[in-house]
Coordinates of C-alpha atoms and ligand atoms in Angstrom, one line a residue:
M1 CA -25.9 18.4 -30.5
S2 CA -28.2 21.3 -30.5
D3 CA -30.0 20.3 -27.2
K4 CA -26.4 20.3 -25.5
R5 CA -25.8 23.8 -26.7
D6 CA -29.4 24.8 -25.3
L7 CA -28.5 23.0 -22.2
A8 CA -25.3 24.6 -21.4
L9 CA -26.7 28.1 -22.7
A10 CA -30.1 27.5 -20.3
A11 CA -27.1 27.5 -17.6
I12 CA -25.7 30.1 -18.1
A13 CA -28.7 32.2 -18.7
P14 CA -28.8 33.6 -15.6
Y15 CA -25.5 35.0 -15.9
K16 CA -26.2 36.3 -19.6
D17 CA -28.5 39.6 -18.0
A18 CA -26.4 41.6 -16.5
P19 CA -21.9 40.8 -16.4
L20 CA -20.7 37.5 -14.6
G21 CA -20.2 38.8 -10.6
H22 CA -18.4 36.4 -8.0
F23 CA -19.9 34.8 -5.2
I24 CA -18.7 35.7 -1.8
G25 CA -19.5 34.1 1.7
A26 CA -22.5 31.9 0.3
Q27 CA -24.0 35.4 -1.5
S28 CA -24.0 36.6 -5.6
A29 CA -21.7 39.3 -5.5
A30 CA -22.7 41.8 -8.5
A31 CA -20.3 42.7 -11.4
Q32 CA -18.8 46.3 -10.1
G33 CA -15.7 46.7 -12.5
T34 CA -15.6 47.3 -16.4
P35 CA -16.6 44.4 -18.3
F36 CA -15.2 42.5 -20.7
D37 CA -16.3 39.8 -23.8
V38 CA -16.6 35.7 -22.7
L39 CA -16.1 34.3 -26.5
E40 CA -17.6 31.0 -27.6
P41 CA -14.5 29.4 -29.4
G42 CA -17.3 27.2 -31.8
T43 CA -18.8 30.8 -33.2
G44 CA -16.9 33.3 -32.6
Q45 CA -19.9 35.0 -30.9
V46 CA -20.2 36.9 -27.4
L47 CA -21.4 35.1 -24.7
G48 CA -21.7 37.1 -22.3
Q49 CA -20.1 39.8 -20.0
C50 CA -17.5 39.2 -16.9
S51 CA -15.5 41.5 -15.0
D52 CA -13.0 42.2 -12.5
A53 CA -13.7 41.9 -8.5
S54 CA -13.1 45.6 -6.7
E55 CA -10.4 45.9 -4.7
E56 CA -13.4 46.3 -1.4
Q57 CA -14.7 42.9 -3.3
L58 CA -12.1 40.8 -3.7
N59 CA -11.1 42.1 0.8
A60 CA -14.8 40.8 1.3
A61 CA -14.0 37.4 -0.2
V62 CA -10.5 36.8 1.7
A63 CA -12.5 38.5 4.8
A64 CA -14.9 35.6 4.4
A65 CA -12.6 32.8 4.0
K66 CA -10.6 34.6 6.9
E67 CA -14.0 34.1 9.3
A68 CA -15.6 31.2 8.0
F69 CA -12.2 29.4 8.1
P70 CA -12.1 28.4 12.3
G71 CA -15.3 27.0 12.1
W72 CA -14.2 24.7 9.0
V73 CA -10.8 23.5 10.3
S74 CA -12.4 22.6 13.7
T75 CA -15.6 20.7 12.4
A76 CA -15.6 17.0 12.9
P77 CA -12.9 15.6 9.6
E78 CA -16.7 13.2 9.1
Q79 CA -19.1 16.0 8.7
R80 CA -16.5 17.5 5.9
R81 CA -16.0 14.4 4.3
K82 CA -20.0 14.1 4.3
I83 CA -20.2 17.2 2.8
L84 CA -17.8 16.9 0.4
N85 CA -19.0 13.3 -1.1
R86 CA -22.1 15.3 -1.2
V87 CA -20.8 17.8 -3.5
A88 CA -19.4 15.1 -5.9
D89 CA -22.5 13.6 -6.1
L90 CA -24.6 16.8 -7.1
I91 CA -21.8 17.1 -9.5
V92 CA -22.5 13.9 -11.1
E93 CA -26.3 14.7 -11.4
N94 CA -25.6 18.1 -12.8
A95 CA -22.5 16.9 -14.8
D96 CA -24.4 17.1 -18.8
R97 CA -24.8 20.9 -17.8
I98 CA -21.7 21.6 -16.5
A99 CA -19.9 19.5 -20.0
A100 CA -22.2 21.4 -22.3
V101 CA -20.9 24.5 -20.5
E102 CA -17.1 23.7 -20.9
C103 CA -17.9 22.8 -24.8
L104 CA -19.3 26.2 -25.2
D105 CA -17.1 28.3 -23.3
A106 CA -14.0 26.7 -23.1
G107 CA -14.3 24.9 -26.6
Q108 CA -13.5 21.4 -26.1
C109 CA -15.4 18.3 -26.9
W110 CA -18.2 16.6 -25.8
R111 CA -16.5 13.3 -25.9
F112 CA -13.8 14.8 -23.3
M113 CA -15.9 17.0 -20.7
S114 CA -18.0 14.7 -20.3
K115 CA -16.2 12.5 -19.3
A116 CA -13.9 15.6 -17.0
A117 CA -17.1 16.2 -15.3
I118 CA -17.2 12.8 -13.7
R119 CA -13.5 13.4 -12.9
G120 CA -14.5 16.2 -11.0
A121 CA -17.0 14.4 -9.0
E122 CA -13.9 11.8 -8.6
N123 CA -11.6 14.4 -7.1
F124 CA -14.3 15.7 -4.4
R125 CA -15.2 12.0 -3.4
F126 CA -11.0 11.1 -3.7
F127 CA -10.7 13.6 -1.0
A128 CA -13.2 13.4 1.0
D129 CA -12.6 10.3 1.7
R130 CA -9.3 11.1 3.0
A131 CA -10.5 13.8 5.3
P132 CA -10.4 11.9 8.4
G133 CA -7.0 10.7 7.9
A134 CA -5.5 14.0 6.9
A135 CA -4.1 15.2 10.3
D136 CA -2.2 11.6 10.9
G137 CA 1.0 12.7 11.6
Q138 CA 4.2 10.2 12.1
S139 CA 5.8 9.2 15.8
L140 CA 9.1 9.8 16.0
P141 CA 10.8 8.3 19.2
A142 CA 13.4 9.2 20.9
K143 CA 15.3 8.3 24.2
D144 CA 14.3 11.0 26.4
H145 CA 10.8 12.3 24.1
V146 CA 7.9 11.1 22.6
N147 CA 7.7 12.7 19.4
Y148 CA 5.0 12.9 17.1
T149 CA 3.5 15.1 14.1
T150 CA 0.3 16.4 13.3
R151 CA -1.4 18.4 10.5
R152 CA -3.3 21.5 10.7
A153 CA -4.6 23.0 7.7
I154 CA -2.7 26.3 6.7
G155 CA -5.7 28.7 6.3
P156 CA -7.7 30.5 4.0
V157 CA -5.9 29.9 0.5
G158 CA -6.0 31.6 -3.3
V159 CA -6.6 28.7 -6.1
I160 CA -5.8 30.1 -9.4
T161 CA -7.0 28.5 -12.6
P162 CA -6.7 28.5 -16.5
W163 CA -9.1 27.9 -19.6
N164 CA -8.2 24.5 -21.1
T165 CA -10.3 22.1 -18.8
P166 CA -11.8 24.7 -16.4
F167 CA -14.1 22.4 -14.0
M168 CA -11.8 19.4 -13.8
L169 CA -8.6 21.6 -12.4
S170 CA -10.8 23.8 -10.1
T171 CA -11.7 21.0 -8.6
W172 CA -8.2 19.5 -8.7
K173 CA -7.4 22.1 -6.8
I174 CA -10.5 22.7 -4.8
A175 CA -11.2 19.5 -3.2
P176 CA -8.4 18.6 -1.4
A177 CA -8.0 22.3 0.0
L178 CA -11.4 22.3 1.5
A179 CA -10.8 18.2 2.5
A180 CA -7.6 19.6 4.8
G181 CA -9.5 22.3 6.8
C182 CA -9.0 25.3 4.3
T183 CA -11.1 28.0 3.3
V184 CA -10.9 29.0 -0.3
V185 CA -10.9 32.1 -2.7
H186 CA -11.3 30.8 -5.8
K187 CA -10.5 33.1 -9.3
P188 CA -11.0 31.4 -12.8
A189 CA -9.6 31.9 -15.8
E190 CA -11.3 35.0 -17.1
W191 CA -11.7 33.2 -21.0
S192 CA -13.7 30.3 -19.7
P193 CA -15.9 31.5 -16.2
Y194 CA -19.1 30.0 -16.2
S195 CA -18.4 25.8 -15.0
A196 CA -16.2 27.5 -11.9
R197 CA -19.7 29.4 -11.3
L198 CA -21.9 26.2 -11.0
L199 CA -19.0 24.5 -9.1
V200 CA -19.2 27.2 -6.1
E201 CA -23.1 26.9 -6.7
I202 CA -23.3 23.3 -6.3
A203 CA -21.0 22.7 -3.2
H204 CA -22.9 25.7 -1.4
E205 CA -26.4 23.3 -2.3
A206 CA -24.0 20.4 -0.6
G207 CA -24.5 22.0 2.4
L208 CA -21.1 24.0 2.5
P209 CA -20.8 26.6 5.5
A210 CA -21.2 30.5 4.4
G211 CA -17.8 31.4 3.7
V212 CA -16.2 28.4 3.0
F213 CA -15.5 28.6 -0.7
N214 CA -15.5 31.7 -2.8
S215 CA -15.6 32.5 -5.7
V216 CA -13.9 35.5 -7.8
N217 CA -14.0 36.7 -11.8
G218 CA -11.6 39.5 -13.4
L219 CA -8.1 38.9 -14.7
G220 CA -5.4 38.1 -14.0
E221 CA -3.0 40.8 -13.6
T222 CA -5.7 43.0 -11.8
T223 CA -8.0 40.4 -9.4
G224 CA -5.1 37.5 -9.8
K225 CA -2.8 39.6 -8.8
R226 CA -4.3 41.1 -5.9
L227 CA -5.6 37.7 -4.5
T228 CA -1.9 36.9 -4.6
E229 CA -0.6 39.6 -2.9
H230 CA -3.2 39.8 0.2
P231 CA -1.8 39.3 3.3
D232 CA -4.5 36.9 5.0
I233 CA -4.0 34.5 2.2
K234 CA -1.4 31.8 3.6
A235 CA -0.9 29.6 0.1
V236 CA -1.6 30.1 -3.4
A237 CA -2.6 26.8 -5.6
F238 CA -1.8 27.9 -9.5
V239 CA -2.3 26.4 -12.4
G240 CA -1.3 28.0 -15.9
E241 CA 1.4 29.5 -17.5
S242 CA 5.3 29.3 -16.3
S243 CA 6.0 32.9 -16.5
T244 CA 2.9 33.8 -14.8
G245 CA 4.1 31.5 -12.1
S246 CA 6.9 33.6 -11.5
A247 CA 4.8 36.4 -11.3
I248 CA 3.1 35.5 -8.7
M249 CA 5.7 33.9 -7.0
R250 CA 7.3 37.9 -7.1
Q251 CA 3.9 39.2 -6.3
G252 CA 3.5 36.8 -2.8
A253 CA 7.1 37.7 -2.1
A254 CA 6.1 40.0 0.3
T255 CA 3.9 38.1 2.2
L256 CA 5.7 34.6 2.2
K257 CA 3.3 32.9 0.3
R258 CA 3.5 29.1 0.2
V259 CA 3.4 28.3 -3.4
H260 CA 1.9 25.5 -5.6
F261 CA 2.7 25.9 -9.2
E262 CA 1.5 23.1 -12.4
L263 CA 3.0 25.1 -15.1
G264 CA 3.8 24.7 -18.8
G265 CA 5.4 22.0 -20.6
K266 CA 6.7 20.4 -23.6
N267 CA 6.3 17.0 -23.7
P268 CA 8.3 14.2 -25.5
V269 CA 6.7 11.0 -26.6
V270 CA 10.0 8.8 -27.1
V271 CA 9.2 6.0 -29.9
F272 CA 12.0 3.2 -30.3
D273 CA 11.8 0.9 -33.5
D274 CA 11.3 -2.1 -30.6
A275 CA 8.0 -0.3 -29.8
D276 CA 4.2 -1.9 -30.2
I277 CA 4.3 0.9 -33.2
E278 CA -0.4 0.6 -33.5
S279 CA -0.2 1.2 -29.8
A280 CA 2.2 4.0 -30.0
I281 CA 1.1 6.3 -32.9
D282 CA -2.7 6.0 -31.0
A283 CA -1.4 7.3 -27.8
A284 CA 1.5 9.9 -29.9
V285 CA -2.1 11.1 -31.5
F286 CA -3.9 11.3 -28.5
M287 CA -1.9 13.1 -26.6
I288 CA -1.4 15.9 -28.7
Y289 CA -4.6 16.5 -30.4
S290 CA -7.5 15.9 -27.7
L291 CA -8.6 18.6 -25.7
N292 CA -7.4 20.5 -28.8
G293 CA -4.2 19.5 -27.9
Q294 CA -4.8 22.8 -25.0
R295 CA -3.8 20.1 -22.4
C296 CA -0.4 20.6 -20.1
T297 CA 0.7 16.8 -20.3
S298 CA -0.2 17.1 -24.1
S299 CA 3.2 14.9 -25.9
S300 CA 3.8 17.7 -27.9
R301 CA 7.3 16.7 -28.9
L302 CA 7.4 13.4 -31.5
L303 CA 10.6 11.6 -30.7
V304 CA 11.1 9.1 -33.4
Q305 CA 14.4 6.4 -33.8
S306 CA 15.4 7.4 -37.2
T307 CA 15.1 3.5 -37.9
I308 CA 11.5 3.9 -38.4
Y309 CA 11.1 8.1 -38.6
D310 CA 9.9 8.2 -41.8
Q311 CA 7.2 5.4 -41.8
F312 CA 6.2 6.5 -38.6
V313 CA 5.5 9.6 -39.2
A314 CA 3.6 8.9 -42.1
R315 CA 1.1 7.1 -40.6
V316 CA 0.6 9.8 -38.0
A317 CA 0.3 12.1 -40.8
E318 CA -2.8 10.5 -42.2
R319 CA -3.9 10.2 -39.3
V320 CA -3.5 13.7 -38.7
N321 CA -5.3 14.4 -41.6
N322 CA -8.1 11.8 -41.0
L323 CA -9.1 14.3 -37.5
K324 CA -12.7 14.9 -36.8
V325 CA -12.8 18.7 -36.7
G326 CA -15.7 20.4 -35.8
D327 CA -18.6 21.2 -33.3
P328 CA -17.2 20.7 -29.6
F329 CA -21.0 19.6 -28.9
D330 CA -21.4 16.6 -32.0
P331 CA -19.8 13.2 -30.2
A332 CA -18.2 12.7 -33.4
S333 CA -16.1 15.7 -32.5
E334 CA -12.4 14.8 -32.0
V335 CA -11.0 18.0 -32.4
G336 CA -12.3 21.6 -31.6
P337 CA -11.9 25.6 -31.5
L338 CA -9.1 27.2 -29.7
I339 CA -10.2 29.0 -26.8
H340 CA -9.8 32.8 -27.9
P341 CA -8.4 34.8 -31.0
R342 CA -5.5 35.7 -28.8
H343 CA -4.8 32.1 -28.4
F344 CA -5.4 31.3 -31.9
A345 CA -3.4 34.2 -33.3
K346 CA -0.1 32.7 -30.8
V347 CA -0.7 29.3 -32.7
S348 CA -0.9 30.7 -36.0
S349 CA 2.2 32.3 -35.8
Y350 CA 4.1 29.3 -35.5
M351 CA 3.0 28.1 -39.1
D352 CA 6.0 31.0 -40.5
I353 CA 8.1 30.1 -37.8
A354 CA 8.4 26.5 -38.2
R355 CA 9.1 27.2 -41.9
E356 CA 11.6 30.0 -41.1
D357 CA 13.6 27.1 -39.0
G358 CA 13.2 25.0 -41.8
A359 CA 10.7 22.4 -40.8
R360 CA 8.1 20.6 -42.6
I361 CA 4.5 21.1 -42.7
A362 CA 3.0 17.2 -42.7
A363 CA -0.4 17.8 -41.9
G364 CA -2.7 21.2 -41.6
G365 CA -1.0 24.0 -41.2
A366 CA -4.1 26.2 -41.5
P367 CA -7.3 27.7 -40.3
V368 CA -10.3 25.7 -40.6
E369 CA -12.0 27.5 -43.7
G370 CA -16.0 28.7 -43.5
T371 CA -16.3 29.1 -40.1
E372 CA -16.5 32.3 -37.4
G373 CA -15.4 29.6 -34.7
F374 CA -11.3 29.3 -34.1
F375 CA -10.7 26.2 -35.6
F376 CA -7.1 25.4 -36.6
K377 CA -6.5 22.3 -38.4
P378 CA -4.5 19.7 -36.7
T379 CA -1.1 20.1 -37.5
L380 CA 2.3 18.5 -37.5
F381 CA 5.6 19.8 -38.3
A382 CA 7.7 16.7 -39.6
D383 CA 12.1 17.0 -39.8
A384 CA 12.2 19.5 -37.3
S385 CA 15.4 19.3 -34.9
Q386 CA 15.5 20.4 -31.1
S387 CA 17.1 23.6 -32.0
M388 CA 14.2 25.2 -33.2
R389 CA 11.2 26.7 -31.3
I390 CA 8.1 24.6 -32.7
A391 CA 10.8 22.4 -30.4
Q392 CA 11.4 24.2 -27.4
E393 CA 8.0 26.4 -27.3
E394 CA 5.1 25.4 -25.4
I395 CA 2.5 26.6 -28.3
F396 CA -0.6 24.6 -26.1
G397 CA -2.7 23.6 -29.8
P398 CA -2.7 20.6 -32.1
V399 CA 0.5 20.8 -33.5
L400 CA 2.8 17.7 -33.0
T401 CA 7.0 18.9 -34.0
A402 CA 8.3 15.3 -34.9
I403 CA 11.8 14.7 -33.9
P404 CA 13.9 11.7 -35.5
F405 CA 17.2 10.5 -33.2
D406 CA 19.9 7.8 -33.4
D407 CA 20.3 6.0 -30.2
E408 CA 19.2 5.4 -26.3
A409 CA 21.5 8.2 -25.4
D410 CA 20.1 10.5 -28.4
A411 CA 16.8 10.2 -27.2
I412 CA 17.9 11.0 -23.7
A413 CA 19.5 14.4 -24.4
K414 CA 16.8 15.6 -27.0
A415 CA 14.0 14.5 -24.3
N416 CA 15.7 16.3 -21.8
D417 CA 16.9 19.4 -23.9
V418 CA 13.8 21.7 -23.0
E419 CA 13.2 24.5 -19.9
Y420 CA 10.0 22.4 -19.5
G421 CA 10.2 18.9 -17.6
L422 CA 5.7 18.1 -17.2
A423 CA 5.6 14.3 -18.1
G424 CA 7.3 12.1 -20.6
Y425 CA 5.9 9.0 -22.4
L426 CA 8.6 6.2 -23.3
W427 CA 7.7 3.6 -26.0
T428 CA 9.8 0.4 -26.1
S429 CA 9.3 -3.0 -25.4
D430 CA 12.9 -3.6 -23.8
L431 CA 12.4 -3.9 -20.3
G432 CA 15.9 -2.7 -19.6
R433 CA 15.7 0.3 -22.0
A434 CA 12.4 1.5 -20.5
L435 CA 13.7 1.8 -17.1
R436 CA 17.1 3.6 -17.7
V437 CA 15.2 6.1 -20.3
S438 CA 12.6 6.6 -17.9
E439 CA 14.7 7.5 -14.8
A440 CA 17.2 9.6 -17.5
M441 CA 14.1 11.6 -18.2
E442 CA 14.1 15.0 -16.9
A443 CA 10.5 14.8 -16.1
G444 CA 8.3 14.9 -12.9
M445 CA 5.7 12.1 -14.3
V446 CA 6.8 9.1 -17.1
W447 CA 4.3 6.9 -18.9
V448 CA 6.0 4.1 -20.4
N449 CA 3.9 2.1 -23.4
S450 CA 1.2 4.4 -22.0
E451 CA -0.8 7.3 -22.9
N452 CA -1.9 9.5 -19.9
V453 CA -3.8 7.3 -17.4
R454 CA -4.0 9.5 -14.3
H455 CA -4.2 7.9 -11.2
L456 CA -5.5 10.0 -8.3
P457 CA -2.9 8.6 -5.6
T458 CA -0.3 8.9 -7.4
P459 CA 1.9 12.1 -7.4
F460 CA 1.0 14.9 -10.2
G461 CA 3.3 17.8 -10.8
G462 CA 6.6 18.5 -12.8
V463 CA 10.3 19.4 -12.5
K464 CA 12.3 22.6 -13.8
A465 CA 9.9 25.3 -15.1
S466 CA 6.8 22.8 -15.3
G467 CA 6.0 23.4 -12.1
I468 CA 7.0 23.4 -7.9
G469 CA 5.1 20.8 -5.8
R470 CA 3.0 17.8 -6.5
D471 CA -0.9 17.0 -6.2
G472 CA -2.6 13.5 -5.5
G473 CA -2.6 11.4 -2.7
D474 CA -1.4 13.0 0.4
W475 CA 0.9 14.7 -1.5
S476 CA -2.0 17.7 -2.0
F477 CA -2.2 17.8 1.7
D478 CA 1.0 18.5 2.5
F479 CA 0.9 21.6 0.4
Y480 CA -2.4 22.4 2.3
M481 CA -1.5 21.9 5.7
E482 CA 1.0 22.3 7.8
T483 CA 3.4 19.8 10.2
K484 CA 3.5 20.8 13.6
N485 CA 6.1 18.4 16.2
I486 CA 5.1 18.2 19.6
A487 CA 7.5 16.6 21.9
L488 CA 6.9 15.0 25.0
A489 CA 9.4 14.8 27.6
R490 CA 9.4 11.0 29.3
G491 CA 11.2 12.8 32.3
T492 CA 14.6 11.3 32.4
H493 CA 16.3 14.1 30.8
K494 CA 18.4 16.6 33.1
V495 CA 17.4 20.2 31.9
Q496 CA 20.7 22.2 31.6
R497 CA 20.5 24.9 35.0
L498 CA 21.8 28.0 34.5
G499 CA 22.0 31.2 36.6
V500 CA 22.3 29.1 39.4
Ligands
NAD601 P1 -2.1 31.8 -17.3 O1 -1.0 31.8 -16.6 O2 -1.5 33.0 -18.6 O3 -3.6 32.1 -16.9 C1 -3.8 30.8 -15.6 C2 -4.5 31.5 -14.7 O4 -3.5 32.7 -14.5 C3 -5.7 32.9 -15.2 O5 -7.0 32.6 -14.2 C4 -5.1 34.3 -15.7 O6 -6.1 35.1 -15.2 C5 -4.3 34.4 -13.9 N1 -2.9 34.7 -14.0 C6 -2.5 35.2 -14.7 N2 -1.8 36.4 -14.8 C7 -1.7 36.4 -13.2 C8 -1.0 37.3 -12.5 N3 -0.1 38.0 -12.6 N4 -1.1 36.6 -10.8 C9 -2.3 36.0 -10.4 N5 -3.0 35.3 -11.6 C10 -2.8 35.5 -12.8 O7 -2.0 30.8 -18.0 P2 -3.3 29.9 -19.3 O8 -3.5 30.3 -20.3 O9 -5.2 30.2 -18.7 O10 -3.8 28.8 -19.4 C11 -2.7 27.8 -19.6 C12 -1.6 27.4 -19.0 O11 -2.0 26.5 -18.3 C13 -0.5 26.4 -20.3 O12 0.9 27.1 -20.0 C14 -0.6 25.1 -19.9 O13 0.2 24.1 -19.6 C15 -0.7 25.9 -18.2 N6 -1.2 24.2 -17.7 C16 -0.2 23.6 -17.1 C17 -1.3 22.3 -15.8 C18 -0.4 21.4 -15.0 O14 -1.3 20.6 -14.3 N7 1.3 21.6 -15.1 C19 -2.8 22.3 -16.2 C20 -3.4 23.0 -17.4 C21 -2.6 23.8 -17.6

């Protein structure tokens, strides 16, 4: 247990004496702005400090990315592939260190983070191996012209990521950008900045040329805002809250920024009475309480057919009361702390909101006592209705809202009755119903009789307030690249003659 914490503390030791700075053009840049604390969610202690990039530093990071772009975009894709595969190799070599840092500053449990670090490597490998084909387009012949399309990286891009699974999410955006030939300025979340620093250093150790990948720290409203407003940043890939997505769209409007948004969710898991009940319970519990409920695709609304509602909710409550909440470094822990006191206060506030709206707290509902860490008991709200705030708002904690439904039409109506539309989960043994309901769900992704199992070639993203654009497979390259059509005349058509 403590050896993993020691590993994490050793990994961040080089950045503890002074506030964590930035990584610009393959070099460390010292922090200059007013420092702010980075907390350890498991203990509540101050881990270190971080600070905003100054305007000059942000400009220097963008300038480095701009200067490196012509070289990187014209590097043979086979060479990009080699370097990015080497990044993947080094992530695997450092997987324990990375996972330990995620436990330390994001408070995520070891049992999930050890896999998340490896998934970060897979993200690099997946897009690295597709780099050689990224520019390939289509042949669209017409009578008088042969048209063909080709793709080229759009330019330097900004990548802005949240704190919930910081390392994995960073690789999910940065790997395809680099494989496509873009250069990157990354701004990780201010509450969990350390694993991003490991990533940028690993990438340079792997042979990434200077300026191709830069990392700046700081707050969203300052450093993040400047990055999204910078005229030399051609596109912004953002993962975070829906309201922040709106702000970024406004900030990027003057420079016509292309944006890709992976935003919030209030995802339903719909359980019909003909479902495999045991598996449905396993999946419902896993999809909301793993990763401390701080997961965009969490199934935070449990919609259960009224015929089995009481019995199903009682079974879930039993499991929730049994969850092992504790030290994120303990491999036995299933639920760790929330990220920050501000987020802890937000999650806590929904207990009164639930009571006032008339829901029943069937499990949890209070902070874990006797700890300085930001631990909140896994919570289940029962007898809720769709109109309640606990059914509409993204709480982003280990908190599940259970709502009964009558029939298929009612299930679809309730599943879709939120502003979000990221993921949907559906449990039934009726194939026709599975098809009808999954097609009717307003969501970017639906899993039938399954929890969220990612397959990297498939599209990932949401509809409504959950996002714009898709990642995964070739969808990522579509965002990071511009498509060009080239028309070659066969010499068979007549050009109109004017002014003769
Ligand atoms: P957040 O929006 O507060 O912050 C995300 C990032 O944006 C941080 O780096 C932050 O500093 C930056 N930021 C904040 N304001 C900014 C601004 N005005 N301009 C530029 N950058 C700014 O989100 P969070 O609280 O860190 O993360 C939780 C949210 O992320 C949840 O809503 C969750 O659903 C969402 N999320 C979505 C996905 C997905 O794939 N759809 C994945 C993970 C998390």
